[in-house]
Coordinates of C-alpha atoms and ligand atoms in Angstrom, one line a residue:
M1 CA 119.4 94.3 114.2
T2 CA 119.4 90.7 114.7
L3 CA 116.4 88.5 115.6
A4 CA 115.9 86.0 118.2
E5 CA 115.1 82.5 117.2
P6 CA 111.8 82.1 116.1
T7 CA 109.7 80.6 118.9
T8 CA 107.4 77.6 118.2
T9 CA 104.6 78.8 120.4
P10 CA 103.6 82.3 121.4
A11 CA 104.9 83.6 124.7
T12 CA 102.2 84.4 127.0
G13 CA 103.8 85.4 130.3
P14 CA 104.9 88.7 131.2
G15 CA 108.4 89.8 129.9
E16 CA 109.5 92.3 127.2
S17 CA 109.7 91.4 123.5
T18 CA 113.1 90.0 122.5
V19 CA 112.7 91.4 119.0
R20 CA 112.2 95.0 120.1
P21 CA 114.6 97.1 117.9
D22 CA 117.8 98.1 119.2
W23 CA 117.2 102.0 119.0
V24 CA 113.9 101.7 120.9
T25 CA 115.4 102.4 124.1
D26 CA 113.3 103.3 127.1
A27 CA 113.9 106.9 126.9
R28 CA 113.0 106.9 123.2
L29 CA 109.8 105.1 124.0
A30 CA 109.0 107.9 126.8
S31 CA 109.6 110.6 124.2
L32 CA 107.2 108.8 121.7
T33 CA 104.3 108.1 124.5
R34 CA 104.3 111.8 125.5
W35 CA 102.5 112.4 122.4
V36 CA 99.5 110.4 123.8
A37 CA 96.7 113.0 124.8
V38 CA 95.9 111.9 128.5
P39 CA 95.1 115.4 129.7
A40 CA 92.4 114.7 132.0
S41 CA 92.4 111.3 133.4
G42 CA 96.0 110.6 133.4
G43 CA 95.2 107.2 131.6
D44 CA 93.2 104.4 132.3
G45 CA 95.9 101.7 132.4
T46 CA 97.8 101.0 129.3
L47 CA 97.3 99.2 126.0
A48 CA 98.2 95.3 125.9
A49 CA 99.6 94.9 122.3
T50 CA 102.0 92.3 121.7
A51 CA 104.8 91.8 118.9
P52 CA 103.6 89.2 116.5
Y53 CA 107.0 88.0 116.1
D54 CA 107.4 86.7 119.7
G55 CA 103.9 87.2 121.2
R56 CA 105.5 89.4 123.8
P57 CA 104.1 92.9 125.0
T58 CA 105.6 95.8 122.9
A59 CA 105.5 99.0 125.0
S60 CA 103.4 100.3 127.7
V61 CA 101.1 103.1 125.9
P62 CA 98.8 105.0 128.3
A63 CA 95.1 104.2 127.4
G64 CA 92.7 107.1 127.8
V65 CA 88.8 107.2 128.6
P66 CA 86.3 109.2 127.0
E67 CA 86.8 112.3 128.8
D68 CA 90.4 112.3 127.6
V69 CA 89.1 112.7 124.1
A70 CA 86.8 115.5 125.0
A71 CA 89.7 117.2 126.5
A72 CA 91.9 116.7 123.6
V73 CA 89.2 118.1 121.3
D74 CA 89.2 121.2 123.5
L75 CA 92.9 121.7 122.9
A76 CA 92.6 120.8 119.2
R77 CA 89.8 123.2 118.9
A78 CA 91.6 126.1 120.5
A79 CA 94.7 125.6 118.3
Q80 CA 92.8 125.2 115.0
P81 CA 92.0 128.9 114.2
A82 CA 95.8 129.9 114.2
W83 CA 96.8 127.2 112.2
A84 CA 93.8 127.8 109.7
E85 CA 95.2 131.4 109.5
L86 CA 98.4 130.5 108.2
S87 CA 98.7 130.5 104.4
F88 CA 98.6 127.2 102.6
E89 CA 102.1 127.6 101.7
D90 CA 103.2 127.7 105.4
R91 CA 101.4 124.5 106.2
A92 CA 102.6 122.9 103.2
A93 CA 106.2 123.8 104.3
V94 CA 105.7 121.8 107.4
V95 CA 104.3 118.8 105.4
L96 CA 107.4 118.9 103.0
R97 CA 109.8 118.9 105.9
F98 CA 107.8 116.0 107.2
H99 CA 108.1 114.2 103.8
D100 CA 112.1 114.9 104.1
L101 CA 112.3 113.5 107.6
L102 CA 110.2 110.4 106.8
V103 CA 112.4 109.4 103.8
E104 CA 115.6 110.1 105.7
R105 CA 114.5 108.2 108.9
Q106 CA 112.4 105.4 107.0
D107 CA 114.3 102.7 108.8
E108 CA 113.0 103.7 112.2
V109 CA 109.6 103.6 111.1
M110 CA 109.8 100.6 109.4
D111 CA 111.3 98.8 112.3
L112 CA 108.2 99.9 114.3
I113 CA 105.7 98.8 111.9
Q114 CA 107.4 95.3 111.4
W115 CA 107.7 95.0 115.3
E116 CA 104.1 96.1 116.2
M117 CA 102.3 94.1 113.4
G118 CA 104.7 91.8 111.9
K119 CA 104.5 92.5 108.0
A120 CA 107.6 91.9 105.5
R121 CA 109.6 94.8 105.3
F122 CA 108.9 95.6 101.7
H123 CA 105.4 96.1 102.7
A124 CA 106.7 98.4 105.4
W125 CA 108.5 100.4 102.9
Q126 CA 105.5 100.5 100.6
E127 CA 103.6 102.7 103.5
V128 CA 106.7 104.9 103.5
L129 CA 106.4 105.3 99.7
Q130 CA 102.5 106.0 99.9
V131 CA 102.8 108.6 102.5
A132 CA 105.8 110.5 101.1
N133 CA 103.9 110.7 97.9
L134 CA 100.7 111.8 99.6
A135 CA 102.6 114.4 101.6
R136 CA 104.3 115.7 98.5
H137 CA 101.3 115.7 96.2
Y138 CA 98.7 117.5 98.7
A139 CA 101.2 120.0 99.7
R140 CA 101.9 120.9 95.8
R141 CA 98.5 120.6 94.6
G142 CA 96.4 121.0 97.6
A143 CA 96.0 124.5 97.1
S144 CA 94.6 124.3 93.7
Y145 CA 92.0 121.7 94.9
L146 CA 90.9 123.9 97.7
A147 CA 90.8 127.0 95.3
D148 CA 87.7 129.3 95.3
R149 CA 85.4 128.7 92.6
K150 CA 84.0 131.6 90.7
V151 CA 80.3 131.0 89.6
R152 CA 77.8 133.1 87.7
G153 CA 75.9 135.6 90.2
A154 CA 72.0 135.8 90.5
M155 CA 71.9 138.9 88.4
P156 CA 75.0 138.5 85.9
G157 CA 76.9 141.6 85.7
L158 CA 75.3 143.2 88.9
T159 CA 76.2 140.5 91.4
S160 CA 78.9 137.9 92.0
A161 CA 79.3 134.5 93.6
R162 CA 82.0 132.3 94.6
E163 CA 82.3 128.9 96.5
V164 CA 85.0 128.9 99.1
R165 CA 86.2 126.0 101.1
V166 CA 86.4 126.4 104.9
P167 CA 87.8 123.9 107.3
Q168 CA 85.5 121.4 109.1
G169 CA 87.4 122.5 112.2
V170 CA 88.4 119.4 114.3
V171 CA 88.7 116.2 112.0
G172 CA 88.7 112.6 113.8
I173 CA 90.8 110.0 112.0
I174 CA 90.2 106.5 113.2
S175 CA 92.4 103.9 111.5
P176 CA 93.2 100.1 111.8
W177 CA 96.2 98.4 112.7
N178 CA 97.2 96.9 109.0
Y179 CA 98.6 100.0 107.6
P180 CA 99.5 102.0 110.8
L181 CA 101.5 104.7 108.9
Y182 CA 99.7 104.9 105.6
L183 CA 96.3 105.0 107.2
G184 CA 96.9 106.8 110.2
V185 CA 99.0 109.7 108.8
G186 CA 98.0 109.5 105.0
D187 CA 94.5 110.9 105.8
T188 CA 95.6 113.2 108.4
I189 CA 97.9 115.1 106.0
P190 CA 95.2 116.4 103.7
A191 CA 93.0 117.3 106.8
L192 CA 95.9 119.3 108.4
L193 CA 96.8 121.1 105.0
A194 CA 93.0 122.1 104.6
G195 CA 93.5 124.1 108.0
N196 CA 91.9 121.6 110.4
A197 CA 92.9 120.3 113.7
V198 CA 93.1 116.5 113.7
L199 CA 92.2 114.0 116.6
G200 CA 93.9 110.6 115.6
K201 CA 92.8 107.4 117.3
A202 CA 95.6 105.1 117.3
D203 CA 94.9 101.3 116.9
P204 CA 95.4 99.4 120.2
Q205 CA 97.8 97.2 118.5
T206 CA 100.1 99.7 116.6
P207 CA 100.0 103.1 118.5
L208 CA 103.8 103.5 118.5
T209 CA 104.0 104.0 114.6
L210 CA 101.5 106.6 114.8
L211 CA 103.3 108.3 117.7
W212 CA 106.4 108.2 115.9
T213 CA 105.1 110.1 113.1
R214 CA 103.3 112.5 115.5
A215 CA 106.7 113.2 117.0
L216 CA 108.3 113.6 113.5
M217 CA 105.6 116.0 112.6
A218 CA 106.6 118.1 115.5
E219 CA 110.0 118.2 114.4
A220 CA 108.8 119.4 111.2
G221 CA 107.3 122.4 112.8
L222 CA 103.6 121.4 113.6
P223 CA 102.2 123.4 116.4
E224 CA 101.8 121.4 119.6
H225 CA 98.0 121.0 119.8
V226 CA 97.1 120.8 116.2
W227 CA 97.3 117.1 115.9
Q228 CA 96.2 115.3 119.2
V229 CA 96.7 111.3 119.4
V230 CA 94.5 109.5 121.7
A231 CA 94.7 105.8 122.4
G232 CA 92.5 103.4 124.1
P233 CA 90.0 100.6 123.7
G234 CA 88.4 100.9 120.1
A235 CA 84.7 101.0 121.2
A236 CA 85.1 103.6 124.3
I237 CA 87.7 105.8 122.6
G238 CA 86.6 105.5 119.0
E239 CA 82.8 106.3 119.9
A240 CA 83.9 109.4 122.0
V241 CA 85.9 110.7 118.9
V242 CA 82.8 110.4 116.9
D243 CA 81.0 112.1 119.5
H244 CA 83.2 115.3 119.7
V245 CA 84.7 116.1 116.3
D246 CA 83.3 118.1 113.4
Y247 CA 83.9 115.2 110.5
V248 CA 85.2 111.6 110.9
A249 CA 87.3 109.8 108.5
F250 CA 87.1 106.1 109.5
T251 CA 88.8 103.1 108.2
G252 CA 88.0 99.5 109.5
S253 CA 85.7 96.7 109.3
T254 CA 82.3 97.2 107.6
A255 CA 80.6 96.2 110.9
T256 CA 82.3 99.1 112.9
G257 CA 81.9 101.4 109.9
R258 CA 78.1 101.0 110.2
T259 CA 78.1 102.0 113.9
V260 CA 80.3 105.0 113.3
A261 CA 78.0 106.0 110.4
E262 CA 75.0 105.9 112.5
R263 CA 76.6 107.8 115.4
A264 CA 77.9 110.4 113.1
A265 CA 74.2 110.7 111.4
R266 CA 72.8 111.4 114.9
R267 CA 75.2 114.3 115.2
L268 CA 74.7 115.3 111.6
I269 CA 78.4 115.5 110.8
G270 CA 80.1 114.0 107.6
A271 CA 81.8 110.9 107.8
S272 CA 83.8 109.0 105.2
L273 CA 84.1 105.1 105.6
E274 CA 86.7 103.1 104.1
L275 CA 85.7 99.7 104.8
G276 CA 86.3 95.8 104.0
G277 CA 86.3 94.1 100.8
K278 CA 86.3 90.7 99.0
N279 CA 88.1 91.6 96.0
P280 CA 88.0 89.7 92.7
L281 CA 90.7 89.5 89.9
I282 CA 89.6 88.1 86.6
V283 CA 91.8 86.5 84.3
R284 CA 90.4 86.6 80.7
A285 CA 91.2 84.0 77.8
D286 CA 93.7 86.4 76.3
A287 CA 95.8 87.4 79.3
D288 CA 99.5 87.2 79.6
L289 CA 99.3 84.2 82.2
D290 CA 102.9 84.9 83.3
L291 CA 101.8 88.4 84.3
A292 CA 98.5 87.4 85.6
A293 CA 100.1 84.8 88.0
R294 CA 102.7 87.5 89.2
G295 CA 100.1 90.0 89.6
T296 CA 97.9 87.7 91.5
V297 CA 100.7 86.3 93.9
A298 CA 101.6 90.1 94.6
A299 CA 98.1 91.3 95.4
A300 CA 96.8 88.2 97.2
F301 CA 99.8 87.9 99.6
A302 CA 100.9 91.7 100.0
N303 CA 100.8 92.4 103.7
T304 CA 100.3 88.9 104.5
G305 CA 97.0 89.2 102.9
Q306 CA 96.0 91.8 105.6
M307 CA 95.2 94.8 103.0
C308 CA 91.9 96.1 102.4
I309 CA 92.3 95.9 98.7
H310 CA 94.2 92.7 98.5
I311 CA 92.7 90.0 96.2
E312 CA 90.8 87.1 97.8
R313 CA 89.0 85.6 94.6
V314 CA 90.7 84.7 91.3
I315 CA 88.4 84.1 88.3
V316 CA 89.8 82.4 85.5
D317 CA 88.6 81.8 82.0
G318 CA 88.2 78.1 81.7
S319 CA 90.2 78.0 78.5
V320 CA 93.3 79.0 80.2
Y321 CA 92.4 77.6 84.0
E322 CA 94.9 74.6 84.2
E323 CA 97.5 76.5 82.6
F324 CA 97.2 79.6 84.9
R325 CA 96.6 77.4 88.0
E326 CA 100.0 75.9 87.4
R327 CA 102.0 79.1 87.1
L328 CA 100.1 80.4 90.2
L329 CA 101.1 77.6 92.3
A330 CA 104.6 77.5 91.2
L331 CA 105.0 81.2 92.3
T332 CA 103.0 80.7 95.5
S333 CA 105.2 77.8 96.6
G334 CA 108.2 80.1 96.0
Q335 CA 107.2 82.8 98.3
K336 CA 109.5 83.1 101.3
V337 CA 107.6 83.6 104.5
G338 CA 109.2 84.6 107.5
Q339 CA 109.9 87.4 110.2
T340 CA 112.9 89.5 109.6
F341 CA 113.9 93.2 110.0
D342 CA 115.3 93.1 106.7
F343 CA 114.0 92.6 102.7
G344 CA 114.7 88.7 103.1
C345 CA 111.1 87.7 103.0
D346 CA 108.3 88.0 100.7
V347 CA 105.7 87.4 103.2
G348 CA 105.5 88.4 106.8
S349 CA 103.8 87.4 109.8
L350 CA 100.1 87.8 110.5
A351 CA 99.5 90.7 113.0
S352 CA 98.3 88.7 115.8
A353 CA 97.0 85.3 117.1
A354 CA 93.6 86.4 116.7
Q355 CA 94.3 87.1 112.9
L356 CA 95.8 83.7 112.6
E357 CA 92.9 81.9 114.4
K358 CA 90.6 83.7 111.9
V359 CA 92.6 82.6 109.0
E360 CA 92.9 79.0 110.1
A361 CA 88.9 79.1 110.9
H362 CA 88.1 80.1 107.3
V363 CA 90.3 77.3 105.8
A364 CA 89.3 74.6 108.1
D365 CA 85.6 75.6 107.2
A366 CA 86.1 75.6 103.8
V367 CA 88.0 72.0 103.8
A368 CA 85.4 70.5 106.2
K369 CA 82.7 71.6 103.6
G370 CA 84.7 70.1 100.4
A371 CA 87.2 72.6 99.2
T372 CA 90.5 71.5 98.1
V373 CA 93.8 73.0 99.3
L374 CA 96.1 73.5 96.3
A375 CA 98.9 75.4 98.2
G376 CA 99.7 76.3 101.9
G377 CA 96.4 75.7 104.1
R378 CA 98.6 75.6 107.4
A379 CA 100.1 77.8 109.9
R380 CA 104.0 77.9 109.8
P381 CA 104.8 78.1 113.7
D382 CA 108.4 76.9 112.7
L383 CA 108.7 80.2 111.1
G384 CA 107.0 82.4 113.7
P385 CA 104.1 82.1 116.3
C386 CA 101.7 83.9 113.6
C387 CA 103.2 82.8 110.3
Y388 CA 100.8 81.3 107.8
A389 CA 101.6 79.6 104.5
P390 CA 100.2 81.5 101.3
T391 CA 97.2 79.4 100.4
V392 CA 95.1 78.6 97.4
L393 CA 91.8 77.0 97.7
E394 CA 90.0 75.3 94.9
G395 CA 86.1 74.2 94.9
V396 CA 84.9 77.0 97.2
T397 CA 81.1 77.2 97.3
E398 CA 78.6 79.9 98.8
E399 CA 78.2 77.9 102.0
M400 CA 81.7 78.3 102.8
D401 CA 82.6 81.3 105.2
V402 CA 85.6 82.1 102.9
C403 CA 83.4 82.5 100.0
L404 CA 82.2 85.9 100.5
G405 CA 83.5 86.9 104.1
E406 CA 86.6 88.6 104.2
T407 CA 89.4 86.6 105.4
F408 CA 92.0 89.1 105.6
G409 CA 94.9 86.7 105.6
P410 CA 96.9 85.0 102.7
V411 CA 94.3 83.0 101.4
L412 CA 92.8 83.1 97.9
A413 CA 90.1 80.9 96.3
L414 CA 90.4 80.0 92.5
Y415 CA 87.1 80.1 90.3
R416 CA 86.4 78.8 86.9
A417 CA 84.2 80.7 84.6
E418 CA 83.1 80.4 80.7
G419 CA 83.5 83.8 79.4
D420 CA 83.5 87.3 80.6
E421 CA 79.7 87.3 81.5
E422 CA 80.2 84.4 84.0
A423 CA 83.3 85.9 85.2
L424 CA 81.4 89.3 85.9
A425 CA 78.9 87.6 87.6
I426 CA 81.1 85.7 90.0
A427 CA 83.2 89.0 90.7
N428 CA 80.0 91.0 91.5
Q429 CA 78.6 88.5 94.0
G430 CA 78.2 89.5 97.6
S431 CA 77.7 93.1 99.0
A432 CA 81.5 94.4 99.0
G433 CA 82.8 96.7 96.4
L434 CA 86.2 97.8 97.0
S435 CA 88.9 96.8 94.5
A436 CA 89.0 94.5 91.8
S437 CA 91.5 93.6 88.8
V438 CA 91.2 92.5 85.2
F439 CA 94.1 90.9 83.4
S440 CA 93.9 91.0 79.5
R441 CA 95.9 91.7 76.7
D442 CA 92.9 93.7 75.4
V443 CA 93.0 96.8 77.5
G444 CA 90.0 98.2 75.8
A445 CA 88.0 94.9 76.5
A446 CA 89.5 95.0 80.0
D447 CA 88.2 98.7 80.5
A448 CA 84.6 97.9 79.2
L449 CA 84.6 95.0 81.5
A450 CA 86.0 97.1 84.5
R451 CA 83.0 99.7 84.2
R452 CA 80.6 96.8 85.0
I453 CA 82.3 95.6 87.9
R454 CA 81.0 96.8 91.4
A455 CA 84.3 98.1 92.7
G456 CA 85.6 101.5 93.7
S457 CA 88.8 100.9 91.7
V458 CA 89.5 98.4 89.1
N459 CA 93.3 97.6 88.0
I460 CA 93.9 96.4 84.4
N461 CA 97.2 94.2 84.3
D462 CA 97.8 94.8 88.0
G463 CA 96.6 93.2 91.2
A464 CA 95.9 96.1 93.5
A465 CA 98.6 98.6 93.8
L466 CA 98.1 100.3 90.4
A467 CA 94.9 102.3 91.4
A468 CA 96.0 103.0 95.1
G469 CA 99.4 104.4 93.8
S470 CA 97.6 106.6 91.3
I471 CA 96.8 109.3 94.2
E472 CA 95.5 112.0 91.9
A473 CA 92.2 109.5 91.6
G474 CA 89.8 108.8 94.5
M475 CA 90.0 105.5 96.4
G476 CA 87.4 103.9 98.3
G477 CA 84.4 101.5 98.1
R478 CA 81.1 100.8 97.0
G479 CA 78.2 99.0 98.6
D480 CA 79.4 97.5 101.8
S481 CA 82.8 98.9 101.3
G482 CA 82.0 102.2 102.4
L483 CA 81.2 105.8 101.4
G484 CA 83.5 108.7 100.2
R485 CA 87.0 108.6 98.8
R486 CA 90.6 109.3 100.0
H487 CA 93.4 110.7 97.5
G488 CA 92.8 113.1 94.7
A489 CA 90.6 116.1 95.0
E490 CA 87.9 114.4 97.3
G491 CA 90.6 113.3 99.5
I492 CA 91.1 116.8 100.6
R493 CA 88.0 118.6 99.8
K494 CA 86.2 116.2 102.2
Y495 CA 88.0 117.8 105.1
T496 CA 86.2 121.1 104.0
E497 CA 82.7 123.0 103.7
S498 CA 81.7 124.4 100.9
Q499 CA 80.5 128.1 101.6
T500 CA 79.0 130.4 99.0
I501 CA 79.7 133.8 99.2
A502 CA 77.5 136.1 96.9
A503 CA 78.1 139.9 96.6
S504 CA 76.0 142.6 95.0
R505 CA 77.1 146.1 93.9
I506 CA 73.5 147.4 93.8
G507 CA 72.1 146.2 97.2
P508 CA 69.4 143.8 97.8
V509 CA 68.0 141.9 94.8
G510 CA 64.3 142.5 94.5
P511 CA 62.1 145.2 92.9
P512 CA 63.9 148.7 93.4
P513 CA 61.9 151.1 95.6
G514 CA 58.7 152.3 93.6
M515 CA 58.7 149.6 90.9
A516 CA 55.4 147.6 90.9
L517 CA 55.5 143.9 91.5
E518 CA 53.8 143.1 88.3
R519 CA 56.4 144.9 86.2
F520 CA 59.4 143.3 88.0
V521 CA 57.7 139.9 87.7
A522 CA 57.3 140.8 83.7
M523 CA 60.9 141.5 83.6
G524 CA 61.9 138.5 85.3
N525 CA 59.8 136.4 82.8
G526 CA 61.5 138.0 80.0
Q527 CA 65.0 137.4 81.3
L528 CA 63.9 133.7 81.6
R529 CA 62.9 133.6 78.1
L530 CA 65.9 135.3 76.8
L531 CA 68.6 133.1 78.8
R532 CA 66.6 130.0 77.3
R533 CA 66.9 131.4 73.8
L534 CA 70.7 132.4 74.2
R535 CA 71.1 128.7 75.7
V536 CA 72.8 130.3 78.7
R537 CA 73.8 127.2 81.1
Ligands
NAD601 P1 87.7 97.4 113.0 O1 86.7 98.1 112.7 O2 87.7 96.6 114.3 O3 88.9 98.7 113.7 C1 89.3 99.8 113.2 C2 89.4 101.1 114.2 O4 88.2 101.3 114.6 C3 90.4 100.6 115.2 O5 91.2 101.8 115.3 C4 89.4 100.4 116.3 O6 89.9 100.8 117.4 C5 88.5 101.4 116.0 N1 87.0 101.1 116.7 C6 86.5 99.8 117.2 N2 85.1 100.1 117.3 C7 85.0 101.1 117.3 C8 83.5 101.9 117.5 N3 82.4 101.3 118.0 N4 83.8 103.3 117.2 C9 84.7 103.9 116.7 N5 86.0 103.1 116.4 C10 86.1 102.0 116.6 O7 88.6 97.1 112.0 P2 90.0 95.8 112.1 O8 89.5 94.6 112.0 O9 90.9 96.4 112.9 O10 90.7 96.4 110.5 C11 90.8 95.7 109.6 C12 89.5 95.8 108.8 O11 89.8 97.2 108.1 C13 89.2 95.2 107.5 O12 88.1 94.9 107.2 C14 89.9 95.7 106.5 O13 89.3 95.5 105.1 C15 89.5 97.2 106.7 N6 90.3 98.3 106.1 C16 90.0 99.0 105.1 C17 90.6 99.9 104.3 C18 90.0 100.6 103.3 O14 90.7 101.7 102.8 N7 88.7 100.5 102.7 C19 91.8 99.9 104.6 C20 92.5 99.1 105.6 C21 91.7 98.1 106.4

């Protein structure tokens, strides 16, 4: 499709987005919005999302009220047992068909992602890649992650025990706008495969992407009520989700994550919390500086810097600082910023005027307090209303908001450190602990350093994508960056409760009828000593 000329100021008045993808006809929109669960109230108005490329409204998506959430959960709860009764293979077949449809129709969803949140097309494709990988992985490996675990019985030989996994019931998935496909559906797939029904809360900025995947899942054969999607204002609808589901997987800011955790705790339901970061990248003295500069640029400006694991702090050994800085700045200034529905741009638009404002405020505050702008440092309205130049700052100090507060934009700060210990101290500053990275030719030394960084994932000789793409391993945060993990075994087991089933061939454990308790206790003590001597685990 072709794009309208970039506007120099966001359009604010009524009028449809001029960059709506051609294939998104009114009929097609209606076929997507039918998947919003608004059974009770008939909706409470519509979501007011705007396309970052032209600042005009995207599509009218009905917004629900908390009663709609309750009604959607009832439908999901009623549908869940039949879904859970299917064999894992039957559920996996639906997910594998979804995989194939997603790969085949990827252009559609990339168009929607770009229209709704403005990222570069390559970063939209990375969402497709990640979700397809997760779908295939969990469909193929999920059964082994959830397999029964046989353990020794209380009376070996006479009794047996096993741990089995039962679905939580209805899982709530609350996701943000920055990865509407990956975070909206990537967490849903393992929840469904584990036999749950899912209540997904679409972010008000990006409902269409989630609705598109919901429609695709229906085409792949998912029964109608097993995955409900609700849309509406974050607080009212999000809180109602937490109030009604049996487990909640939340991704978003640390501030909201805390309120979700408190609410879930009151109901004694489990919660996983994937929250914000302030991720450091360390360049050791022995690093390959070309690779390090390339990795930094990719990780700092990916998704226009609106990625939880993107790099905002780069800590460079003093012996190579100037040389690294030169290479970094050369690559940064070569980044092509813009908004096109093809692969022509490296860095896309920010998602909204609010994001742009936040990024501008962080940079202005840093500059006012003495930081130096080495690259970028300004909006690019000539390229699009929410475009911002990839930015490198130097001389950032603790009193600046950008120092330890998440910017969530294409802005990184350079720090100089004399040796690993100082680099480590800077990396571990603050309360976040999501992702980090170390560049070094000595992978062993980098590994030793990685273990001392407070972060849920550490990438060696890559900025961010390596650990996230290693989907058999858990991904999540420490400290203020969250609780729990997605991906790998934990990414599906969290959607189940473990249940212990113990069986006896000899009836109830305890002294047989007629045996004196003293004798039974003496036998028990003898057994304890024997087990200890035999080093039984
Ligand atoms: P946010 O917390 O404002 O919103 C996230 C979601 O929560 C949205 O769907 C929103 O509507 C909903 N919500 C808002 N208030 C709620 C409430 N009171 N109860 C329940 N739900 C509520 O987050 P945001 O600013 O839109 O997203 C960006 C943040 O998400 C960044 O901090 C980023 O680092 C973080 N993030 C983390 C990860 C991760 O995996 N750790 C991934 C992506 C984004």
